[in-house]
mmCIF file of C-alpha atoms in Angstrom:
data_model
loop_
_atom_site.group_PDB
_atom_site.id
_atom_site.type_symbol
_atom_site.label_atom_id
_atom_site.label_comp_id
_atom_site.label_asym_id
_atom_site.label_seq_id
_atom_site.Cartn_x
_atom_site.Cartn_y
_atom_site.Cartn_z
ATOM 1 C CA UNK A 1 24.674 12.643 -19.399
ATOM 2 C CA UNK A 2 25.766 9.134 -19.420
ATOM 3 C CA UNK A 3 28.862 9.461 -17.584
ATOM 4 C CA UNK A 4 26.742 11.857 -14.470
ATOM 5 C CA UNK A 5 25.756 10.472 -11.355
ATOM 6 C CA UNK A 6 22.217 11.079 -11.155
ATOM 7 C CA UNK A 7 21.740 12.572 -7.383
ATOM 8 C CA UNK A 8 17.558 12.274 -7.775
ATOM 9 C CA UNK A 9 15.272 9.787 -8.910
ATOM 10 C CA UNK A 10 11.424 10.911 -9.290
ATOM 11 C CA UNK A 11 9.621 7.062 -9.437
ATOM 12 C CA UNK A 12 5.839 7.786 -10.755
ATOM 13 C CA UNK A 13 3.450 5.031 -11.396
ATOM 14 C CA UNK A 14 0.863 6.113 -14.160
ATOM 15 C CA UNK A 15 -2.003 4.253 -15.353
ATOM 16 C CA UNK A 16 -4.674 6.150 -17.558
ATOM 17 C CA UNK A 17 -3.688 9.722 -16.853
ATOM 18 C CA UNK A 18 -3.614 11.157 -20.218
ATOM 19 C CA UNK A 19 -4.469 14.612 -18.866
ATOM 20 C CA UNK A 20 -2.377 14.743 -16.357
ATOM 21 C CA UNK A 21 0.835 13.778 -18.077
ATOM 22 C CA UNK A 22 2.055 17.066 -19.532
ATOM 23 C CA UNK A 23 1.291 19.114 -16.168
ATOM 24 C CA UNK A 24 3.159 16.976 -14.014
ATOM 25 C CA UNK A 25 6.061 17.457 -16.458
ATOM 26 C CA UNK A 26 5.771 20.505 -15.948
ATOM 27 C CA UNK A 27 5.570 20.919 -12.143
ATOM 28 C CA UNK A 28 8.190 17.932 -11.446
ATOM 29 C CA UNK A 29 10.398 20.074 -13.517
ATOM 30 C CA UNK A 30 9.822 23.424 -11.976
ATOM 31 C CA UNK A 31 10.695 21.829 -8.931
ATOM 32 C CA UNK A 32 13.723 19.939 -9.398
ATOM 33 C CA UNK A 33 14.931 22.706 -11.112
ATOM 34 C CA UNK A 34 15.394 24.717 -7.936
ATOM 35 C CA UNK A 35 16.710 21.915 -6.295
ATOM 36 C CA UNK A 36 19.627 21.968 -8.880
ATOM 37 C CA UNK A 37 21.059 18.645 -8.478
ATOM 38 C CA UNK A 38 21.082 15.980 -11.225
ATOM 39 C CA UNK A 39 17.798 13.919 -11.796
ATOM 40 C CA UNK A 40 15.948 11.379 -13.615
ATOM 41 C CA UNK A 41 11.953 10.483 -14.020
ATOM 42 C CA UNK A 42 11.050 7.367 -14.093
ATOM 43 C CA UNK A 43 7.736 6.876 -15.653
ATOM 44 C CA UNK A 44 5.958 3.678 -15.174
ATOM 45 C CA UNK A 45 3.431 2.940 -17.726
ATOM 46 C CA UNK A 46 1.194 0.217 -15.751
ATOM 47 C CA UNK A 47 -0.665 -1.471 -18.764
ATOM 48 C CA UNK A 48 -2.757 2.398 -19.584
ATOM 49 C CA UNK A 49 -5.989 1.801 -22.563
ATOM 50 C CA UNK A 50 -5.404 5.578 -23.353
ATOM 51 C CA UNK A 51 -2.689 7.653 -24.576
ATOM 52 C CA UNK A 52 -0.688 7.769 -21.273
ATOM 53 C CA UNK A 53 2.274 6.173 -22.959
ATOM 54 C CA UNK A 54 2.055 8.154 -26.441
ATOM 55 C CA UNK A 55 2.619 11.542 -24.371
ATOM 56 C CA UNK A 56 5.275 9.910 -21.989
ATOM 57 C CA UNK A 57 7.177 9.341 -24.851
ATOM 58 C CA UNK A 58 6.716 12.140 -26.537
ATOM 59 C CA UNK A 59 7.961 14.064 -23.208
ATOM 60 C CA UNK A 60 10.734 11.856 -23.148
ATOM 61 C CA UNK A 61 11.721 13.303 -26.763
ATOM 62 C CA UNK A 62 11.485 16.880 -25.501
ATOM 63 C CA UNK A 63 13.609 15.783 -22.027
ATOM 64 C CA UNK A 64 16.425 13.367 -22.124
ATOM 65 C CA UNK A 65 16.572 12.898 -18.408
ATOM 66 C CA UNK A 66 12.881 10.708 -18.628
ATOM 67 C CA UNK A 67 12.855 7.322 -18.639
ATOM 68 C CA UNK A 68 9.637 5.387 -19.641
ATOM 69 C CA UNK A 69 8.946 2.048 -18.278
ATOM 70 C CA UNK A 70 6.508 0.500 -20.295
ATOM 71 C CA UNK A 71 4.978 -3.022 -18.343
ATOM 72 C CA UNK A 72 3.361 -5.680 -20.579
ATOM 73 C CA UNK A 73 -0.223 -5.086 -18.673
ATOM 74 C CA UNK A 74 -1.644 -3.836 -16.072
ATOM 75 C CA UNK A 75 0.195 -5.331 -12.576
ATOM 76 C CA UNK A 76 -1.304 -2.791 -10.212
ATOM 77 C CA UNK A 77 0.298 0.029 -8.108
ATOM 78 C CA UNK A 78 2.482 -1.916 -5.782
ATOM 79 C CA UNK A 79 4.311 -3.397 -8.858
ATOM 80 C CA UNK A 80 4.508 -0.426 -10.916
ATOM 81 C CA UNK A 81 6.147 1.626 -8.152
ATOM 82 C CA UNK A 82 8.212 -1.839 -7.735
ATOM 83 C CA UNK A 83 9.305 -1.367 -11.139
ATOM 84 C CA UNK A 84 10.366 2.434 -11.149
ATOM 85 C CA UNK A 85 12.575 1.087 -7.609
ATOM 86 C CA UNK A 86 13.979 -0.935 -9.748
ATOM 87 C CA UNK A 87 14.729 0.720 -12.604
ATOM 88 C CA UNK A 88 15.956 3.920 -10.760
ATOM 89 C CA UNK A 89 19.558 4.933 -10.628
ATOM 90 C CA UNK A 90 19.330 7.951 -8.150
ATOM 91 C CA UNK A 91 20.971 7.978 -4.762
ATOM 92 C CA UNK A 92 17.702 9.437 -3.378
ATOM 93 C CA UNK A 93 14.346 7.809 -4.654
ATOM 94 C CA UNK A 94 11.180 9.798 -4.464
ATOM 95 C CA UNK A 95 7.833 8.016 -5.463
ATOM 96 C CA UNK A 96 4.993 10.445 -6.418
ATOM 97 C CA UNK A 97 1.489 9.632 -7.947
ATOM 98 C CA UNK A 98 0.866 11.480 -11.286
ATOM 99 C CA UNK A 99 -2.719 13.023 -9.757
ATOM 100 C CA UNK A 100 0.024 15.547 -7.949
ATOM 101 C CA UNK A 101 -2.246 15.766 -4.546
ATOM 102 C CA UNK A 102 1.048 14.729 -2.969
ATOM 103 C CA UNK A 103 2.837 18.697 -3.708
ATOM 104 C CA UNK A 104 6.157 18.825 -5.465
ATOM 105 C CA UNK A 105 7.402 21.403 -4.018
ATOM 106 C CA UNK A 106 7.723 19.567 -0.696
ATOM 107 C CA UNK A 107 10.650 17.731 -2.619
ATOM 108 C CA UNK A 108 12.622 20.785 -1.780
ATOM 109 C CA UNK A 109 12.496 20.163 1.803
ATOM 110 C CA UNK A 110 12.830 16.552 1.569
ATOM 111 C CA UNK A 111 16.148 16.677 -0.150
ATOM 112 C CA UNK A 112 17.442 19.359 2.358
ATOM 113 C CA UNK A 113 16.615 16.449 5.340
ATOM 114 C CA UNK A 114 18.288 14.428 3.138
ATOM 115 C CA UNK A 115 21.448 16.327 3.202
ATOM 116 C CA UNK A 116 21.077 15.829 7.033
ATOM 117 C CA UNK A 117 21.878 12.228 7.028
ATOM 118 C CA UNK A 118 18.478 10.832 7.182
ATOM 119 C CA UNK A 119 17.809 7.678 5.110
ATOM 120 C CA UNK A 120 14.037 7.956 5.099
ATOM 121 C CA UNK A 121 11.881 10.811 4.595
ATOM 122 C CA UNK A 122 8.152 10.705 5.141
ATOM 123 C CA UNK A 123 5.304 13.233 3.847
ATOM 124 C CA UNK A 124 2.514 12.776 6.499
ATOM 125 C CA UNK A 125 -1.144 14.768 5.769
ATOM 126 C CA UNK A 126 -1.901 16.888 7.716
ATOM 127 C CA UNK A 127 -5.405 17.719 6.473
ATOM 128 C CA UNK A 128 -7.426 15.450 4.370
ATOM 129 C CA UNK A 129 -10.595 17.178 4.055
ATOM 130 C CA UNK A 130 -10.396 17.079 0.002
ATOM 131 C CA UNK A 131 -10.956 13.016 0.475
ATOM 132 C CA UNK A 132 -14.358 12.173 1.316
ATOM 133 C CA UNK A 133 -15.716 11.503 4.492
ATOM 134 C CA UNK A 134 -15.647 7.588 4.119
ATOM 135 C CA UNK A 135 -12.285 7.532 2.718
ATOM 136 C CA UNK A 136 -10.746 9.031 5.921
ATOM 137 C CA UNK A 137 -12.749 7.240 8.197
ATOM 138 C CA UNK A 138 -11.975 3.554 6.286
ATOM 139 C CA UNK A 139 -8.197 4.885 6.609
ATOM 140 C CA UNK A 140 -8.076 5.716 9.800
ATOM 141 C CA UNK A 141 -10.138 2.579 11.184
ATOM 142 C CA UNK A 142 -7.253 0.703 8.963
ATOM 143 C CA UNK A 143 -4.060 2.276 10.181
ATOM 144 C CA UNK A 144 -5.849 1.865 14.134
ATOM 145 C CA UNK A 145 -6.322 -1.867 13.094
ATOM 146 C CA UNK A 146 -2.669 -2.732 11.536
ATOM 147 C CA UNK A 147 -0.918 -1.082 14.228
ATOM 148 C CA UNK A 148 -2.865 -2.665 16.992
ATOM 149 C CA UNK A 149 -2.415 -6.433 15.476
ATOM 150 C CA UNK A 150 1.298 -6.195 13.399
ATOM 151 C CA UNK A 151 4.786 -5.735 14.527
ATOM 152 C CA UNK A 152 5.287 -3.441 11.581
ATOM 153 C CA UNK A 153 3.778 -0.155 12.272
ATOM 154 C CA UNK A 154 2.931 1.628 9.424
ATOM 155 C CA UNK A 155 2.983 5.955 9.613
ATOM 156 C CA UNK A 156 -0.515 7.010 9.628
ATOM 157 C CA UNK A 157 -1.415 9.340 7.222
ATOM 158 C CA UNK A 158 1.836 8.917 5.474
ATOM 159 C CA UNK A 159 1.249 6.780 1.599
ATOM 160 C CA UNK A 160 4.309 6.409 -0.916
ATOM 161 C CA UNK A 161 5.103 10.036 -1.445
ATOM 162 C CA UNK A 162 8.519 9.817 0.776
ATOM 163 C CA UNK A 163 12.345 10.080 0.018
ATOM 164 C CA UNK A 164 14.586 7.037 0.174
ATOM 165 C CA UNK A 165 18.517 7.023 -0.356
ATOM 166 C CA UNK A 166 20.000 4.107 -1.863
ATOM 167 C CA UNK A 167 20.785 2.298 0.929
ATOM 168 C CA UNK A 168 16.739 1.612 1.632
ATOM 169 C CA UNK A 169 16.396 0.468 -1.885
ATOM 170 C CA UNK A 170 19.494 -2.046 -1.190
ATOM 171 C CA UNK A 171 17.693 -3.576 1.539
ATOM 172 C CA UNK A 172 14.488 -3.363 0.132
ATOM 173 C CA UNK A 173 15.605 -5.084 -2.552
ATOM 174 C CA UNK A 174 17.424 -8.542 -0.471
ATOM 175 C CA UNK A 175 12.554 -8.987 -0.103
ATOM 176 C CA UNK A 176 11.699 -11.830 -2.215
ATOM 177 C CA UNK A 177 8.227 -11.499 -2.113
ATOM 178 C CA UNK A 178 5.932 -10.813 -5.265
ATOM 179 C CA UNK A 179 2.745 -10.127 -3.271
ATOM 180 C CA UNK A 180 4.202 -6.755 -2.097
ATOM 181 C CA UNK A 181 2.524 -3.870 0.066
ATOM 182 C CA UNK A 182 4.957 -0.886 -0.287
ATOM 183 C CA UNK A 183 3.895 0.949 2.705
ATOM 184 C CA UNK A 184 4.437 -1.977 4.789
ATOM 185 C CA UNK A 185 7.640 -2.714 2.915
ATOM 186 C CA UNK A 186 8.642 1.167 3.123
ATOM 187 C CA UNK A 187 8.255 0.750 7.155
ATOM 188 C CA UNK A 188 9.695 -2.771 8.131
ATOM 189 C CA UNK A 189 13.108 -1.865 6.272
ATOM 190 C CA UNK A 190 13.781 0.687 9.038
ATOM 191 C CA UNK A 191 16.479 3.392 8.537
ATOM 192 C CA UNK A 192 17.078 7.170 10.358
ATOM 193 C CA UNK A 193 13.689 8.870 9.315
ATOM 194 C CA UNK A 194 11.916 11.993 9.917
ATOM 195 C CA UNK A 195 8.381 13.227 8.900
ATOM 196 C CA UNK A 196 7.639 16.059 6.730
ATOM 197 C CA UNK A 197 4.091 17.677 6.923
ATOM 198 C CA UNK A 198 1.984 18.770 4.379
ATOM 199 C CA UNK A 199 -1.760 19.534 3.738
ATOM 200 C CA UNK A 200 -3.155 17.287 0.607
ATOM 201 C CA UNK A 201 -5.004 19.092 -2.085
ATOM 202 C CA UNK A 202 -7.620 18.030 -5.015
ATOM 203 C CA UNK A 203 -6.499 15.826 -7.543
ATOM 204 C CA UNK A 204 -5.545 18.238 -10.445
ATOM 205 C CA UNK A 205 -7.330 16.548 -13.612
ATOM 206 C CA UNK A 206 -9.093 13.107 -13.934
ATOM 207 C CA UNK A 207 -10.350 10.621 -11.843
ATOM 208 C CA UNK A 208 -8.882 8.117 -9.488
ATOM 209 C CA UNK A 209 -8.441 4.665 -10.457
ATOM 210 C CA UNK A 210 -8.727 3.254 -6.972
ATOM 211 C CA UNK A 211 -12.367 2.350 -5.716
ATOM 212 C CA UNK A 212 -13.372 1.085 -2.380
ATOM 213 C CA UNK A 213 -13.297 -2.071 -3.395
ATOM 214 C CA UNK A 214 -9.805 -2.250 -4.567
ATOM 215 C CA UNK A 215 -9.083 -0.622 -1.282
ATOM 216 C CA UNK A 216 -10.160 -3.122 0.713
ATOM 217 C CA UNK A 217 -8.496 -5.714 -0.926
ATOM 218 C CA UNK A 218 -5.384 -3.614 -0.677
ATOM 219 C CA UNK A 219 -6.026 -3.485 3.116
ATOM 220 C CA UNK A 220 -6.585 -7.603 3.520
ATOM 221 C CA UNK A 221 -3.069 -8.228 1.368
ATOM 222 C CA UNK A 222 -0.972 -5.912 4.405
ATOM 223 C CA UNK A 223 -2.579 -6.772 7.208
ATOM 224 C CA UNK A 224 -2.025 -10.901 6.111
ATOM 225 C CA UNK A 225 1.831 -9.536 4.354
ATOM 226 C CA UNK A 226 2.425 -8.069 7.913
ATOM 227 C CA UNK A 227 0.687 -10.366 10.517
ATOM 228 C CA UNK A 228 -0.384 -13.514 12.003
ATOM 229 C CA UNK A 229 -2.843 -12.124 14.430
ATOM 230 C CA UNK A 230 -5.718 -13.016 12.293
ATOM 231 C CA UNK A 231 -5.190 -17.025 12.356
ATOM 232 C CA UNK A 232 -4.040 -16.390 16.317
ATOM 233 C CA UNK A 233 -7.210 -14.731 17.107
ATOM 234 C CA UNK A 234 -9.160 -18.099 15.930
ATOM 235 C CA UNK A 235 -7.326 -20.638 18.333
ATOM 236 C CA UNK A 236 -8.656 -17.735 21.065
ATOM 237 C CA UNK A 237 -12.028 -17.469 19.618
ATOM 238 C CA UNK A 238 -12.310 -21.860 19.519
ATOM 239 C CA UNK A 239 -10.971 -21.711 23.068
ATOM 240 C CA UNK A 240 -13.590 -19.039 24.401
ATOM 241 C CA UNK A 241 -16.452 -21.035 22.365
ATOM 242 C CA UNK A 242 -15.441 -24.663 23.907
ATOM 243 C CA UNK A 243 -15.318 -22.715 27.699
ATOM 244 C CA UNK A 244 -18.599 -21.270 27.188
ATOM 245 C CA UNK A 245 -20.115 -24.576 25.753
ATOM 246 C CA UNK A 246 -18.658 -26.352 28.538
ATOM 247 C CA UNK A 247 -20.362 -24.011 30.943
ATOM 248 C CA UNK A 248 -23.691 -24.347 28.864
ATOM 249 C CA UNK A 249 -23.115 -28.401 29.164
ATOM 250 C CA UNK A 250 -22.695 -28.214 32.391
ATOM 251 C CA UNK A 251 -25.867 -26.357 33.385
ATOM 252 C CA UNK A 252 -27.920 -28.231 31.380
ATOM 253 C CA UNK A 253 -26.554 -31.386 32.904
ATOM 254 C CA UNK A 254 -27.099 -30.166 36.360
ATOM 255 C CA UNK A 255 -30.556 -28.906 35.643
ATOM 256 C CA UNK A 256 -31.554 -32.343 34.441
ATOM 257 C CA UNK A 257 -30.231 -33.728 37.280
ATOM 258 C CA UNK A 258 -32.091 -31.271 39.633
ATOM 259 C CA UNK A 259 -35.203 -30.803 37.566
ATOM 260 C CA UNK A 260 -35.995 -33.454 34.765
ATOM 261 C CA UNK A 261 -35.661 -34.094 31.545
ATOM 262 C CA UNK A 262 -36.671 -30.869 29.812
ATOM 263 C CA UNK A 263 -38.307 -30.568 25.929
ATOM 264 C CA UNK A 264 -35.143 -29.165 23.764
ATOM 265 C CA UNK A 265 -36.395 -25.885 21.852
ATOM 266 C CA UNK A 266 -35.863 -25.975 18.341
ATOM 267 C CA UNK A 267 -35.066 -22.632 17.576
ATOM 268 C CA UNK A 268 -32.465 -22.356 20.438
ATOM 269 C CA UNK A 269 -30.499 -25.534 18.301
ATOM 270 C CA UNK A 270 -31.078 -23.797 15.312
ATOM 271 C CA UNK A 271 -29.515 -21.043 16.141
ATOM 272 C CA UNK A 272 -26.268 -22.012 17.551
ATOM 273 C CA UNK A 273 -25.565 -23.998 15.115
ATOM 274 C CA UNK A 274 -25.962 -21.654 12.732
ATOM 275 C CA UNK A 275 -23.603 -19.527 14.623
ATOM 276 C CA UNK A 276 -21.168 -22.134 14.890
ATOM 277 C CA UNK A 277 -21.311 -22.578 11.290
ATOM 278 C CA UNK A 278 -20.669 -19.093 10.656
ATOM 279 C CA UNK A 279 -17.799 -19.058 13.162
ATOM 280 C CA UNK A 280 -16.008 -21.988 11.165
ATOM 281 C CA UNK A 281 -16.527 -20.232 7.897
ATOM 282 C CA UNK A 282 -15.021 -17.196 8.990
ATOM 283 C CA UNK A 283 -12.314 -19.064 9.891
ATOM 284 C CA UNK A 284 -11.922 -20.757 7.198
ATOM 285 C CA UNK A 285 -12.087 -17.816 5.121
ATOM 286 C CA UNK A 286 -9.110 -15.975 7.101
ATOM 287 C CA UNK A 287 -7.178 -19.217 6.634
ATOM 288 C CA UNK A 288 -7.757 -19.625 3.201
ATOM 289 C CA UNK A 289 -6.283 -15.767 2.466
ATOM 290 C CA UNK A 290 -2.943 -17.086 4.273
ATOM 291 C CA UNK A 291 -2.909 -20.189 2.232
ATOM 292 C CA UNK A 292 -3.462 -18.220 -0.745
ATOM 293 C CA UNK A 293 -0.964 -15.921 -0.248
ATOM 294 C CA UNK A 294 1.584 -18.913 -0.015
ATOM 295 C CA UNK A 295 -0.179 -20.433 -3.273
ATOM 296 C CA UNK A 296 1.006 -17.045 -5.210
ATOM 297 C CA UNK A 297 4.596 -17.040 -3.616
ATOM 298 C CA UNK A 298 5.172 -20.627 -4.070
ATOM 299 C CA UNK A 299 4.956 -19.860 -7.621
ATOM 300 C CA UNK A 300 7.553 -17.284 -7.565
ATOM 301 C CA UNK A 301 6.407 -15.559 -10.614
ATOM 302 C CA UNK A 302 7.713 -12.056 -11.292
ATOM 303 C CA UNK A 303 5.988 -8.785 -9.708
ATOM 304 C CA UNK A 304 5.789 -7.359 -13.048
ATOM 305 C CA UNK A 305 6.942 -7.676 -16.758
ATOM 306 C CA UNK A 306 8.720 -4.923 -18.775
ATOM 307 C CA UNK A 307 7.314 -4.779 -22.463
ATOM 308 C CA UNK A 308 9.536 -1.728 -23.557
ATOM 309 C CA UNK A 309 11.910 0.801 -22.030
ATOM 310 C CA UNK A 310 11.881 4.535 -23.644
#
């Protein structure tokens, strides 16, 4: 086993998902089976409280071609998957989530593209009905957003389920960041791609571990990873405040002029300065997620740490 080239490598990220451990197995093995080329799993164990690394292991006793990556805590998604990239030996990469609403069996067709000559291969949904209602609207109002404002677009509809050859992990791996966004790193890397469609299902077992709030976070570190447009927009905003204040000035100086000295209305003062106070915390609130950002890079600390490899 050693001495094969492994043609496939099956990059899963799995926090928590005791349940769902021995059915994915299970599936991910049906699957490559019919694809009959060599393969590896890479299991990322992204600091789980349950028994998610117990039954990886004990799957990787049963299967010799599973390899378990066990990090020293929990890093989060983007550094897990990070980690499996890493780790991976394949010529073609294909990340999955363990929840398996992104279907296996489209592996089949992504390897056969792959045989094509294309570098990148992206699974686009079709139909998200199983997600709720303000999951696909948040999404969709987010993808509309980044596009509009970044130089990177990023697939709509499309997440980490994809295939990869080697050559995209080479360049991917020449980023130096550690605050990474994989879609957005997926998509600025380039390459000779082609889209796949599928419709997603339910999650199989469990629960997801992503809530809106960690969602929206996500969302803040691409578009800032991706774009400037956010500390542009403020020089426009200061520029369109000062023209209309200007105006403002300006007819209040004339009106004096023409009319008298008139009694200044409290409220009126009140409130514009409480909207120019609001203005220039929002500002400095955009700024501050920038400077951030380079506070965390300048520190060049590692994406993730590796406790234990099974």
């Amino acid at each position: 086993m050693a001495d094969t080239v492994i043609e496939i490598s099956i990059i899963c990220p799995f926090h928590n998902e005791t349940n769902n451990v021995n059915f994915f197995m299970e599936q991910i093995f049906g699957v490559l089976s019919e694809v009959k080329r060599s393969f590896e799993i890479v299991c990322v164990n992204d600091g789980s409280s349950d028994a998610t690394l117990e039954n990886l292991i004990d799957e990787k006793k049963r299967r010799s071609n599973i390899k378990v990556i066990n990090l020293s805590r929990k890093f989060g998604k983007e550094a897990a998957l990070t980690a499996g990239i890493e780790h991976s030996c394949g010529r073609a990469i294909i990340p999955i989530d363990a929840d398996l609403q992104d279907p296996p069996d489209l592996i089949k067709s992504m390897v056969s593209f792959w045989e094509k000559g294309y570098d990148v291969v992206l699974a686009k949904r079709t139909d998200r009905s199983k997600d709720d209602f303000i999951k696909r609207f948040t999404s969709k109002l987010f993808y509309k957003i980044h596009n509009m404002i970044s130089d990177t677009t990023i697939p709509e509809n499309v997440g980490d389920y994809r295939l990869i050859t080697r050559k995209v992990v080479n360049a991917i791996d020449k980023l130096p960041e550690n605050q990474r966004f994989m879609k957005g790193i997926f998509a600025w890397v380039g390459f000779k791609t082609v889209t796949v469609e599928f419709k997603r299902e339910k999650r199989k077992t469990g629960r997801t571990n992503f809530n809106t709030w960690q969602l929206w976070n996500l969302a803040i570190d691409c578009i800032t990873s991706f774009s400037t447009a956010p500390l542009r927009v403020w020089l426009y905003i200061g520029t369109l405040i000062s023209f209309l204040s200007f105006l403002y000035g300006s007819f209040i100086l004339i009106r004096t002029i023409i009319f008298g000295i008139d009694v200044p209305g409290y409220a009126s003062l009140l409130t514009i300065m409480l909207f120019l106070g609001g203005i220039q915390l929002i500002g400095i609130g955009v700024i501050g997620e920038y400077i951030g950002r380079i506070y965390l890079e300048s520190k060049r600390r590692p994406s993730y740490i590796v406790e234990n490899i099974y």
